[in-house]
Amino acid sequence: MEDDAQLLARAASGDPAAWNAILDRHGPFVLGLARARRRGIPGGDPDEVVQEVWTALLARAGDLLLSEGLKPYLAAAVLNGIRQGSRGRHRREARERAAAVPPSPEVPEEPLLRQEEARAVEEALSGLSSGDRLLLGPPSSPVIIRF
């Protein structure tokens, strides 16, 4: 039976049989660990973490030096993936809370700035050819701009 380093070297060179052997050998461990630690996973979905672990392993397969086999690397990758997901969830929740803060009261300059902005948009639209203006629709229709 080949050791993990040999299988990983073969998988890195594109051998699907070696990759399948790695998945067969370590897949239950990776999924079991992710499921056992699911409380820290955003949305509670261990499959997402497992997918990221396998994707990262395949991307780094040619660069890894395994002195103790693949299991310690995979365990660390699962736990790091859970931690990163948890941090990301906390950052997203903080952004959502900040976005939910009611806007500050309107300052006196805002209506003037909006009028000035509307004039600038009208001026820019009037510079378009008639064909381009037709693509935007009638003047009363909203224009949606995505960045």
GROMACS .gro file of C-alpha atoms in nm:
model
  147
    1MET     CA    1   0.000   0.000   0.000
    2GLU     CA    2   0.132   0.342  -0.099
    3ASP     CA    3   0.189   0.602   0.168
    4ASP     CA    4   0.022   0.942   0.158
    5ALA     CA    5   0.328   1.121   0.020
    6GLN     CA    6   0.345   0.886  -0.280
    7LEU     CA    7  -0.027   0.916  -0.346
    8LEU     CA    8  -0.012   1.293  -0.316
    9ALA     CA    9   0.281   1.312  -0.560
   10ARG     CA   10   0.089   1.103  -0.811
   11ALA     CA   11  -0.228   1.311  -0.758
   12ALA     CA   12  -0.027   1.631  -0.810
   13SER     CA   13   0.090   1.495  -1.145
   14GLY     CA   14  -0.272   1.440  -1.249
   15ASP     CA   15  -0.330   1.073  -1.164
   16PRO     CA   16  -0.704   1.039  -1.092
   17ALA     CA   17  -0.660   0.694  -0.934
   18ALA     CA   18  -0.422   0.843  -0.677
   19TRP     CA   19  -0.666   1.127  -0.602
   20ASN     CA   20  -0.950   0.877  -0.558
   21ALA     CA   21  -0.732   0.670  -0.325
   22ILE     CA   22  -0.667   0.981  -0.111
   23LEU     CA   23  -1.039   1.057  -0.102
   24ASP     CA   24  -1.123   0.698  -0.009
   25ARG     CA   25  -0.857   0.686   0.261
   26HIS     CA   26  -0.917   1.026   0.424
   27GLY     CA   27  -1.264   1.136   0.311
   28PRO     CA   28  -1.454   0.983   0.604
   29PHE     CA   29  -1.210   1.142   0.852
   30VAL     CA   30  -1.237   1.490   0.698
   31LEU     CA   31  -1.617   1.480   0.678
   32GLY     CA   32  -1.648   1.332   1.027
   33LEU     CA   33  -1.428   1.602   1.178
   34ALA     CA   34  -1.618   1.879   0.999
   35ARG     CA   35  -1.951   1.733   1.116
   36ALA     CA   36  -1.826   1.700   1.473
   37ARG     CA   37  -1.724   2.066   1.475
   38ARG     CA   38  -2.026   2.194   1.281
   39ARG     CA   39  -2.129   2.438   1.556
   40GLY     CA   40  -1.855   2.676   1.436
   41ILE     CA   41  -1.945   2.645   1.071
   42PRO     CA   42  -2.152   2.932   0.924
   43GLY     CA   43  -2.489   2.790   0.830
   44GLY     CA   44  -2.389   2.461   0.991
   45ASP     CA   45  -2.284   2.307   0.657
   46PRO     CA   46  -1.975   2.089   0.696
   47ASP     CA   47  -1.980   1.998   0.327
   48GLU     CA   48  -1.867   2.351   0.238
   49VAL     CA   49  -1.563   2.321   0.463
   50VAL     CA   50  -1.484   1.973   0.330
   51GLN     CA   51  -1.501   2.100  -0.028
   52GLU     CA   52  -1.262   2.385   0.054
   53VAL     CA   53  -1.020   2.142   0.223
   54TRP     CA   54  -1.005   1.914  -0.081
   55THR     CA   55  -0.971   2.209  -0.320
   56ALA     CA   56  -0.684   2.354  -0.114
   57LEU     CA   57  -0.513   2.015  -0.092
   58LEU     CA   58  -0.529   1.964  -0.466
   59ALA     CA   59  -0.395   2.316  -0.527
   60ARG     CA   60  -0.101   2.258  -0.288
   61ALA     CA   61  -0.044   1.890  -0.359
   62GLY     CA   62   0.289   1.943  -0.534
   63ASP     CA   63   0.427   2.170  -0.260
   64LEU     CA   64   0.341   1.977   0.057
   65LEU     CA   65   0.610   1.794   0.249
   66LEU     CA   66   0.448   1.520   0.454
   67SER     CA   67   0.659   1.388   0.738
   68GLU     CA   68   0.367   1.245   0.937
   69GLY     CA   69   0.119   1.158   0.666
   70LEU     CA   70  -0.176   1.353   0.538
   71LYS     CA   71  -0.412   1.324   0.836
   72PRO     CA   72  -0.253   1.602   1.052
   73TYR     CA   73  -0.258   1.841   0.754
   74LEU     CA   74  -0.622   1.760   0.679
   75ALA     CA   75  -0.725   1.802   1.044
   76ALA     CA   76  -0.556   2.143   1.060
   77ALA     CA   77  -0.715   2.244   0.728
   78VAL     CA   78  -1.065   2.150   0.852
   79LEU     CA   79  -1.023   2.338   1.180
   80ASN     CA   80  -0.877   2.643   1.004
   81GLY     CA   81  -1.160   2.638   0.752
   82ILE     CA   82  -1.413   2.638   1.034
   83ARG     CA   83  -1.234   2.925   1.211
   84GLN     CA   84  -1.215   3.130   0.892
   85GLY     CA   85  -1.582   3.072   0.822
   86SER     CA   86  -1.671   3.175   1.174
   87ARG     CA   87  -1.464   3.494   1.146
   88GLY     CA   88  -1.623   3.570   0.810
   89ARG     CA   89  -1.968   3.522   0.959
   90HIS     CA   90  -1.888   3.764   1.242
   91ARG     CA   91  -1.757   4.025   0.996
   92ARG     CA   92  -2.065   3.986   0.775
   93GLU     CA   93  -2.298   4.021   1.075
   94ALA     CA   94  -2.113   4.337   1.184
   95ARG     CA   95  -2.149   4.484   0.833
   96GLU     CA   96  -2.519   4.398   0.832
   97ARG     CA   97  -2.568   4.564   1.172
   98ALA     CA   98  -2.384   4.875   1.052
   99ALA     CA   99  -2.595   4.888   0.737
  100ALA     CA  100  -2.912   4.862   0.945
  101VAL     CA  101  -2.831   5.185   1.131
  102PRO     CA  102  -3.084   5.448   1.025
  103PRO     CA  103  -2.939   5.719   0.802
  104SER     CA  104  -2.843   6.045   0.962
  105PRO     CA  105  -3.086   6.334   0.925
  106GLU     CA  106  -3.064   6.514   0.596
  107VAL     CA  107  -2.823   6.803   0.592
  108PRO     CA  108  -2.937   7.124   0.416
  109GLU     CA  109  -2.691   7.076   0.128
  110GLU     CA  110  -2.824   6.733   0.026
  111PRO     CA  111  -3.123   6.854  -0.181
  112LEU     CA  112  -2.894   7.092  -0.370
  113LEU     CA  113  -2.640   6.816  -0.428
  114ARG     CA  114  -2.914   6.585  -0.557
  115GLN     CA  115  -3.039   6.854  -0.796
  116GLU     CA  116  -2.686   6.915  -0.919
  117GLU     CA  117  -2.632   6.543  -0.965
  118ALA     CA  118  -2.964   6.511  -1.156
  119ARG     CA  119  -2.861   6.794  -1.389
  120ALA     CA  120  -2.524   6.626  -1.452
  121VAL     CA  121  -2.695   6.295  -1.534
  122GLU     CA  122  -2.944   6.466  -1.766
  123GLU     CA  123  -2.659   6.646  -1.940
  124ALA     CA  124  -2.466   6.321  -1.984
  125LEU     CA  125  -2.773   6.141  -2.117
  126SER     CA  126  -2.847   6.421  -2.362
  127GLY     CA  127  -2.500   6.368  -2.509
  128LEU     CA  128  -2.591   6.012  -2.610
  129SER     CA  129  -2.703   5.926  -2.960
  130SER     CA  130  -3.075   5.869  -3.012
  131GLY     CA  131  -3.013   5.494  -3.048
  132ASP     CA  132  -2.833   5.478  -2.716
  133ARG     CA  133  -3.109   5.680  -2.549
  134LEU     CA  134  -3.366   5.429  -2.684
  135LEU     CA  135  -3.172   5.147  -2.517
  136LEU     CA  136  -3.215   5.326  -2.184
  137GLY     CA  137  -3.589   5.363  -2.231
  138PRO     CA  138  -3.818   5.662  -2.202
  139PRO     CA  139  -3.706   5.954  -1.981
  140SER     CA  140  -3.950   5.853  -1.707
  141SER     CA  141  -3.806   5.500  -1.673
  142PRO     CA  142  -3.539   5.438  -1.410
  143VAL     CA  143  -3.180   5.389  -1.517
  144ILE     CA  144  -2.990   5.121  -1.327
  145ILE     CA  145  -2.615   5.148  -1.321
  146ARG     CA  146  -2.398   4.862  -1.189
  147PHE     CA  147  -2.033   4.894  -1.103
   0.00000   0.00000   0.00000
